[in-house]
Coordinates of C-alpha atoms in Angstrom, one line a residue:
M1 CA 133.2 43.9 119.7
E2 CA 136.0 44.2 117.2
L3 CA 133.6 43.5 114.3
I4 CA 131.3 46.2 115.6
K5 CA 134.1 48.7 116.0
K6 CA 135.3 48.0 112.4
T7 CA 131.8 48.4 111.1
E8 CA 131.4 51.7 112.9
E9 CA 134.7 53.0 111.4
S10 CA 133.7 51.8 108.0
N11 CA 130.3 53.6 108.3
E12 CA 132.2 56.7 109.4
E13 CA 134.4 56.6 106.4
R14 CA 131.4 56.3 104.1
T15 CA 129.7 59.2 105.9
A16 CA 132.9 61.3 105.5
L17 CA 133.0 60.6 101.8
G18 CA 129.4 61.5 101.5
I19 CA 130.0 64.8 103.2
L20 CA 133.0 65.5 101.1
L21 CA 131.1 64.8 97.9
T22 CA 128.1 66.9 99.2
I23 CA 130.3 69.9 100.1
S24 CA 131.9 69.6 96.6
F25 CA 128.4 69.7 95.1
C26 CA 127.6 72.8 97.2
H27 CA 130.8 74.4 95.8
L28 CA 129.5 73.5 92.3
L29 CA 126.2 75.2 92.9
D30 CA 127.8 78.3 94.5
D31 CA 130.3 78.8 91.8
T32 CA 127.7 78.2 89.1
M33 CA 125.9 81.3 90.3
H34 CA 129.2 83.2 90.6
S35 CA 130.4 82.4 87.1
M36 CA 127.0 83.1 85.5
L37 CA 127.8 86.8 85.9
P38 CA 130.9 87.1 83.6
A39 CA 129.0 85.0 81.0
I40 CA 126.3 87.7 80.7
Y41 CA 128.8 90.5 80.4
P42 CA 128.2 90.9 76.7
M43 CA 124.5 91.2 77.3
L44 CA 125.0 93.8 80.1
K45 CA 127.5 95.7 78.0
S46 CA 125.0 95.9 75.1
E47 CA 121.9 96.6 77.2
F48 CA 123.4 99.2 79.5
G49 CA 125.9 100.7 77.0
L50 CA 128.9 99.8 79.2
S51 CA 132.6 100.3 78.3
F52 CA 135.1 97.6 78.8
F53 CA 136.4 99.5 81.8
Q54 CA 133.0 99.4 83.4
V55 CA 132.8 95.7 82.7
G56 CA 136.1 95.4 84.6
I57 CA 134.7 97.5 87.5
I58 CA 131.8 95.0 87.8
T59 CA 134.3 92.1 88.1
L60 CA 136.4 94.2 90.5
V61 CA 133.4 94.8 92.8
L62 CA 132.4 91.1 92.6
Q63 CA 135.9 89.8 93.3
L64 CA 136.9 92.3 96.0
T65 CA 133.7 91.6 98.0
S66 CA 134.5 87.9 97.4
S67 CA 138.0 88.4 98.8
I68 CA 138.3 91.2 101.3
I69 CA 136.4 89.5 104.2
Q70 CA 137.5 85.9 103.4
P71 CA 140.6 85.9 105.6
F72 CA 138.5 87.3 108.5
V73 CA 135.9 84.6 107.9
G74 CA 138.6 82.0 107.9
L75 CA 140.1 83.4 111.1
Y76 CA 136.7 83.3 112.7
A77 CA 136.0 79.8 111.4
D78 CA 139.2 78.6 113.1
K79 CA 137.9 79.7 116.5
H80 CA 134.1 79.6 116.3
H81 CA 131.7 77.2 114.7
G82 CA 127.9 77.5 114.2
W83 CA 125.6 75.4 112.0
W84 CA 124.1 78.7 110.6
Q85 CA 127.3 80.1 109.2
L86 CA 127.3 78.2 105.9
P87 CA 123.6 78.6 105.0
V88 CA 123.6 82.3 105.9
S89 CA 125.9 82.8 102.9
M90 CA 123.0 82.1 100.6
V91 CA 120.9 84.9 102.1
F92 CA 123.3 87.4 100.5
T93 CA 123.4 85.5 97.2
L94 CA 119.6 85.3 97.1
I95 CA 119.1 89.0 97.6
G96 CA 121.8 89.6 94.9
I97 CA 119.9 87.4 92.4
F98 CA 116.7 89.3 92.7
M99 CA 118.4 92.7 92.6
L100 CA 120.3 91.8 89.5
S101 CA 117.2 90.5 87.8
Y102 CA 115.5 93.8 88.3
A103 CA 118.5 96.0 87.7
D104 CA 117.9 99.2 85.8
S105 CA 121.2 101.0 86.2
F106 CA 125.0 100.4 86.5
L107 CA 124.9 101.2 90.2
V108 CA 122.2 98.5 90.9
I109 CA 124.4 96.0 89.0
L110 CA 127.3 96.8 91.2
V111 CA 125.3 96.5 94.5
S112 CA 123.8 93.2 93.3
V113 CA 127.2 91.6 92.3
S114 CA 128.6 92.8 95.7
L115 CA 126.0 90.7 97.4
F116 CA 127.0 87.7 95.3
G117 CA 130.5 88.3 96.4
L118 CA 129.7 88.5 100.1
G119 CA 127.8 85.2 99.9
S120 CA 130.8 83.6 98.2
S121 CA 133.3 85.0 100.7
I122 CA 131.4 83.4 103.6
F123 CA 131.0 80.0 101.9
H124 CA 134.5 79.3 100.7
P125 CA 136.7 79.3 103.9
Q126 CA 134.2 77.2 105.9
G127 CA 133.5 74.9 102.9
S128 CA 137.2 74.2 102.6
Q129 CA 137.4 73.5 106.4
V130 CA 134.5 71.0 106.1
A131 CA 136.3 69.3 103.2
Q132 CA 139.5 69.0 105.4
Q133 CA 137.4 67.6 108.3
A134 CA 135.8 65.0 106.0
S135 CA 139.1 64.0 104.4
G136 CA 140.2 61.3 106.8
G137 CA 143.7 62.8 106.6
R138 CA 143.9 62.8 102.8
N139 CA 143.9 66.6 102.5
G140 CA 145.3 66.7 99.0
L141 CA 142.5 64.5 97.7
A142 CA 139.9 66.3 99.7
Q143 CA 140.9 69.7 98.4
S144 CA 141.0 68.5 94.8
I145 CA 137.5 67.0 95.1
F146 CA 136.2 70.2 96.8
Q147 CA 137.9 72.3 94.0
V148 CA 136.5 70.1 91.3
G149 CA 133.1 71.1 92.4
G150 CA 134.0 74.8 92.2
N151 CA 135.6 74.5 88.8
G152 CA 132.6 72.5 87.6
G153 CA 130.4 75.3 88.8
F154 CA 132.5 77.9 86.9
A155 CA 132.2 75.7 83.8
A156 CA 128.4 75.3 84.2
G157 CA 127.7 79.0 84.8
P158 CA 128.3 80.1 81.2
L159 CA 126.3 77.1 79.9
F160 CA 123.2 78.0 82.1
A161 CA 123.6 81.6 81.1
A162 CA 123.5 80.7 77.4
L163 CA 120.5 78.4 77.8
I164 CA 118.5 80.4 80.3
V165 CA 119.5 84.0 80.7
I166 CA 120.4 85.1 77.2
P167 CA 117.2 83.8 75.5
V168 CA 114.8 85.6 78.0
G169 CA 116.9 88.5 79.2
L170 CA 118.1 89.7 82.6
S171 CA 114.9 88.5 84.3
G172 CA 116.1 84.9 83.6
V173 CA 118.6 85.4 86.4
R174 CA 115.7 84.8 88.8
W175 CA 115.8 81.1 88.0
F176 CA 119.1 80.9 89.9
A177 CA 117.0 81.6 93.1
V178 CA 116.0 78.0 93.0
V179 CA 119.7 77.0 93.1
A180 CA 120.3 79.3 96.0
L181 CA 117.4 77.9 98.0
L182 CA 118.5 74.3 97.4
L183 CA 122.0 75.1 98.4
A184 CA 120.8 76.8 101.6
V185 CA 118.9 73.7 102.6
I186 CA 121.8 71.4 102.0
L187 CA 124.2 73.6 103.9
I188 CA 122.0 73.5 107.0
F189 CA 122.6 69.7 107.2
I190 CA 126.3 70.2 106.4
G191 CA 126.7 72.9 109.0
K192 CA 125.0 70.7 111.7
W193 CA 127.3 67.7 110.8
H194 CA 130.3 70.0 111.0
V195 CA 129.4 71.3 114.5
K196 CA 128.6 67.8 115.7
Q197 CA 131.9 66.4 114.5
L198 CA 133.8 69.1 116.2
K199 CA 132.3 68.1 119.5
V200 CA 133.6 64.5 119.1
V201 CA 137.1 64.3 120.6
R202 CA 139.0 61.8 118.5
K203 CA 142.7 61.7 117.8
R204 CA 143.8 60.1 114.6
S205 CA 147.3 59.4 113.4
R206 CA 147.8 60.3 109.8
A207 CA 150.6 60.7 107.3
R208 CA 151.4 64.4 106.6
W209 CA 153.7 66.3 104.3
T210 CA 156.5 68.3 105.8
T211 CA 159.5 70.2 104.3
A212 CA 162.6 68.1 103.8
K213 CA 164.4 70.2 106.5
S214 CA 163.4 72.7 109.2
Y215 CA 162.9 76.3 108.1
T216 CA 162.6 79.5 110.1
R217 CA 159.3 81.4 110.3
H218 CA 160.7 84.1 107.9
Q219 CA 161.7 81.4 105.4
I220 CA 158.2 79.9 105.5
Y221 CA 156.7 83.3 105.0
G222 CA 159.0 83.6 102.0
F223 CA 157.7 80.4 100.6
V224 CA 154.2 81.6 101.1
F225 CA 155.0 84.8 99.3
I226 CA 156.2 82.7 96.3
L227 CA 152.9 80.9 96.4
F228 CA 151.2 84.3 96.3
V229 CA 153.2 85.3 93.2
L230 CA 152.3 82.0 91.5
M231 CA 148.6 82.6 92.4
F232 CA 149.0 86.1 90.9
S233 CA 150.2 84.8 87.5
K234 CA 147.6 82.1 87.4
N235 CA 144.6 84.3 88.3
F236 CA 145.5 87.3 86.3
Y237 CA 145.6 85.1 83.2
T238 CA 142.6 83.0 84.1
E239 CA 140.5 86.1 84.7
S240 CA 141.4 87.5 81.3
M241 CA 140.0 84.3 79.8
V242 CA 136.9 84.2 82.0
S243 CA 136.0 87.9 81.5
Y244 CA 137.2 88.6 77.9
F245 CA 137.5 85.3 76.0
T246 CA 133.9 85.7 74.8
F247 CA 134.7 89.2 73.5
F248 CA 137.9 87.9 71.9
L249 CA 136.1 85.2 70.0
I250 CA 133.3 87.6 68.9
E251 CA 135.8 90.2 67.6
K252 CA 138.2 87.8 65.9
F253 CA 135.8 85.2 64.5
G254 CA 132.5 87.0 64.5
V255 CA 130.6 84.3 66.5
S256 CA 127.4 84.9 68.3
I257 CA 127.2 85.6 72.1
Q258 CA 125.8 82.1 72.7
T259 CA 128.5 80.4 70.7
S260 CA 131.2 82.4 72.5
Q261 CA 129.7 81.3 75.9
L262 CA 129.7 77.6 74.8
C263 CA 133.4 78.1 73.8
L264 CA 134.1 79.5 77.2
F265 CA 132.4 76.5 78.7
V266 CA 135.0 74.2 76.9
F267 CA 137.8 76.1 78.6
L268 CA 136.2 76.0 82.0
A269 CA 135.2 72.3 81.6
A270 CA 138.9 71.5 80.9
E271 CA 139.7 73.2 84.2
V272 CA 137.4 70.8 86.0
V273 CA 139.5 67.8 84.7
G274 CA 142.8 69.6 85.4
T275 CA 141.9 70.2 89.0
L276 CA 142.1 66.5 89.7
L277 CA 145.8 66.6 88.8
G278 CA 146.6 69.0 91.7
G279 CA 149.6 67.8 93.8
R280 CA 152.9 69.1 95.0
K281 CA 155.8 71.3 93.9
Y282 CA 156.3 69.9 90.4
V283 CA 152.6 70.0 89.7
I284 CA 152.6 73.7 90.7
W285 CA 155.6 74.4 88.5
F286 CA 154.2 72.5 85.5
S287 CA 150.6 73.8 85.8
I288 CA 151.7 77.5 85.5
F289 CA 155.0 77.6 83.7
G290 CA 154.1 74.6 81.6
A291 CA 151.0 76.4 80.3
A292 CA 153.1 79.3 78.9
P293 CA 153.9 77.9 75.5
F294 CA 150.2 77.3 74.8
T295 CA 149.0 80.6 76.2
I296 CA 151.5 82.5 74.1
M297 CA 150.3 80.6 70.9
L298 CA 146.6 81.3 71.6
P299 CA 146.2 84.9 70.1
Y300 CA 147.9 83.8 66.9
V301 CA 145.8 80.7 66.0
G302 CA 143.9 81.4 62.8
S303 CA 140.9 79.1 63.2
L304 CA 138.1 79.0 65.7
A305 CA 138.4 75.2 66.1
G306 CA 142.2 75.5 66.8
T307 CA 141.6 78.3 69.3
I308 CA 139.0 76.2 71.2
I309 CA 141.3 73.1 71.3
L310 CA 144.2 75.2 72.5
S311 CA 142.0 76.9 75.2
A312 CA 141.0 73.4 76.4
V313 CA 144.7 72.4 76.7
I314 CA 145.4 75.5 78.7
G315 CA 142.5 75.0 81.0
L316 CA 143.5 71.4 81.5
I317 CA 147.1 72.3 82.5
I318 CA 146.6 75.5 84.5
A319 CA 143.6 74.3 86.6
S320 CA 145.7 72.0 88.8
A321 CA 147.6 74.9 90.3
F322 CA 145.1 76.2 92.8
S323 CA 144.4 73.1 94.8
A324 CA 148.1 72.2 94.8
I325 CA 149.1 75.7 96.0
L326 CA 146.4 75.7 98.7
V327 CA 147.4 72.2 100.1
Y328 CA 151.1 73.2 99.9
A329 CA 150.3 76.4 101.9
T330 CA 148.3 74.5 104.6
D331 CA 151.1 72.0 105.0
L332 CA 153.5 74.9 105.6
M333 CA 151.1 76.3 108.2
P334 CA 149.0 73.4 109.4
N335 CA 147.5 75.1 112.4
H336 CA 145.8 77.8 110.5
I337 CA 143.7 75.9 107.9
G338 CA 140.7 78.3 107.9
T339 CA 142.8 81.4 107.8
I340 CA 145.0 80.0 105.0
A341 CA 141.9 79.0 103.0
G342 CA 140.4 82.4 103.5
I343 CA 143.6 84.2 102.5
F344 CA 144.2 82.1 99.4
Y345 CA 140.5 82.0 98.2
G346 CA 140.3 85.7 98.9
L347 CA 143.6 86.3 97.1
S348 CA 142.3 84.3 94.2
F349 CA 139.1 86.4 93.8
G350 CA 140.9 89.7 94.6
L351 CA 143.6 89.3 92.1
G352 CA 141.1 88.1 89.5
G353 CA 139.1 91.4 90.0
L354 CA 142.2 93.6 89.7
G355 CA 143.3 91.7 86.6
S356 CA 139.9 92.0 85.0
T357 CA 139.8 95.8 85.7
F358 CA 143.3 96.3 84.4
F359 CA 142.6 94.3 81.2
G360 CA 139.3 96.1 80.7
W361 CA 141.1 99.5 80.9
L362 CA 143.8 98.2 78.5
A363 CA 141.2 96.9 76.1
D364 CA 139.5 100.3 76.0
Q365 CA 142.9 101.9 75.3
T366 CA 144.1 99.3 72.7
S367 CA 142.0 96.3 71.7
I368 CA 140.9 92.9 73.0
L369 CA 143.5 91.2 70.7
F370 CA 146.3 93.3 72.3
V371 CA 145.0 92.3 75.8
F372 CA 145.3 88.6 74.9
K373 CA 148.8 89.1 73.5
V374 CA 149.9 90.7 76.8
S375 CA 148.1 88.4 79.2
T376 CA 149.5 85.3 77.6
L377 CA 153.0 86.1 79.0
L378 CA 151.8 85.9 82.7
P379 CA 152.3 82.1 83.1
L380 CA 156.0 82.6 82.5
L381 CA 156.2 83.7 86.2
G382 CA 155.6 80.1 87.1
I383 CA 159.3 79.4 86.8
I384 CA 159.8 80.8 90.3
A385 CA 158.2 77.6 91.7
V386 CA 161.7 76.0 91.5
Y387 CA 162.5 78.0 94.7
L388 CA 159.8 76.1 96.7
P389 CA 161.2 73.5 99.1
K390 CA 160.7 69.8 98.5
M391 CA 158.2 68.0 100.6
K392 CA 158.4 64.6 102.2
R393 CA 155.8 62.3 103.7
E394 CA 156.2 61.9 107.5

């Protein structure tokens, strides 16, 4: 009997790991479609005669629809569970794909990217919740693996855009419908596993992180606010890279659109590796404030090769911030995992959209080079991480 029990537990651990890797793969597919959009901004700008401000508006619509309802989805996910909730997110994405591929005006582009955003806003809180459930108590590792999938998708998006969309034009976006359909099928099985597991009443003791001493509710809210500020500095800077790094390279070094997208891929790929480094307070501090010297140097590097290498270093350092911040926040408020995931993923997308719009307006008023000189100062805000409390394992 003891041997059978151990075998069952071992099988369960393997199944949980399989689910964790699968939901990470789903995150990769979802964010591949999401990040394909900024990668084709130069094509959209040229084909539709858009200004940098209009490019920023596209990102704002995409990011706001990705962020506004995420806290509500997270709150709903904490209380209600249905197998259909995850795959239904792909319905919005699939409609958005076909609308964008047939777009003939700026308005149609905005409507289509809003559907991309809605699909993403449904997926992320519940995907994060599935990752936590499959973690076996190792929430930091689970969140890092889940986030690696997302960062991998953001890195792959520009690569697929360069290889598929740019050569054939906007109609090439329709190839991503295959990705959306595959993702919907996988999420049906993930959703059913999630609901089944929730019906199994099983208490497990696990180590968890707590603050070194007790804090009042208002103090905890203060720590969460610090995490918000850190998220602000990270995402404003990252969004300036995602949305305008290609334009920066084209203007400064005269590279082609495809070459600029491959250079963006290097930055995003470095973020994939950096995500695995996510941890606690000192990782948060280093991943944002520690990136500042490199971000400040970026606009002044005189060679394309040096710029790409420096962007990879920045991506490697700054990427570990998000998973570390999210796990830290869920440890501060462990009874609201879905809500916290919704708020922080929503905040991530929303701040990114606002940052892109602001920097787009600033680029129209000044230049892309000036935008990069200003945005590089944002990681200096990471120094406020020293005010976060130390955590201990209980």
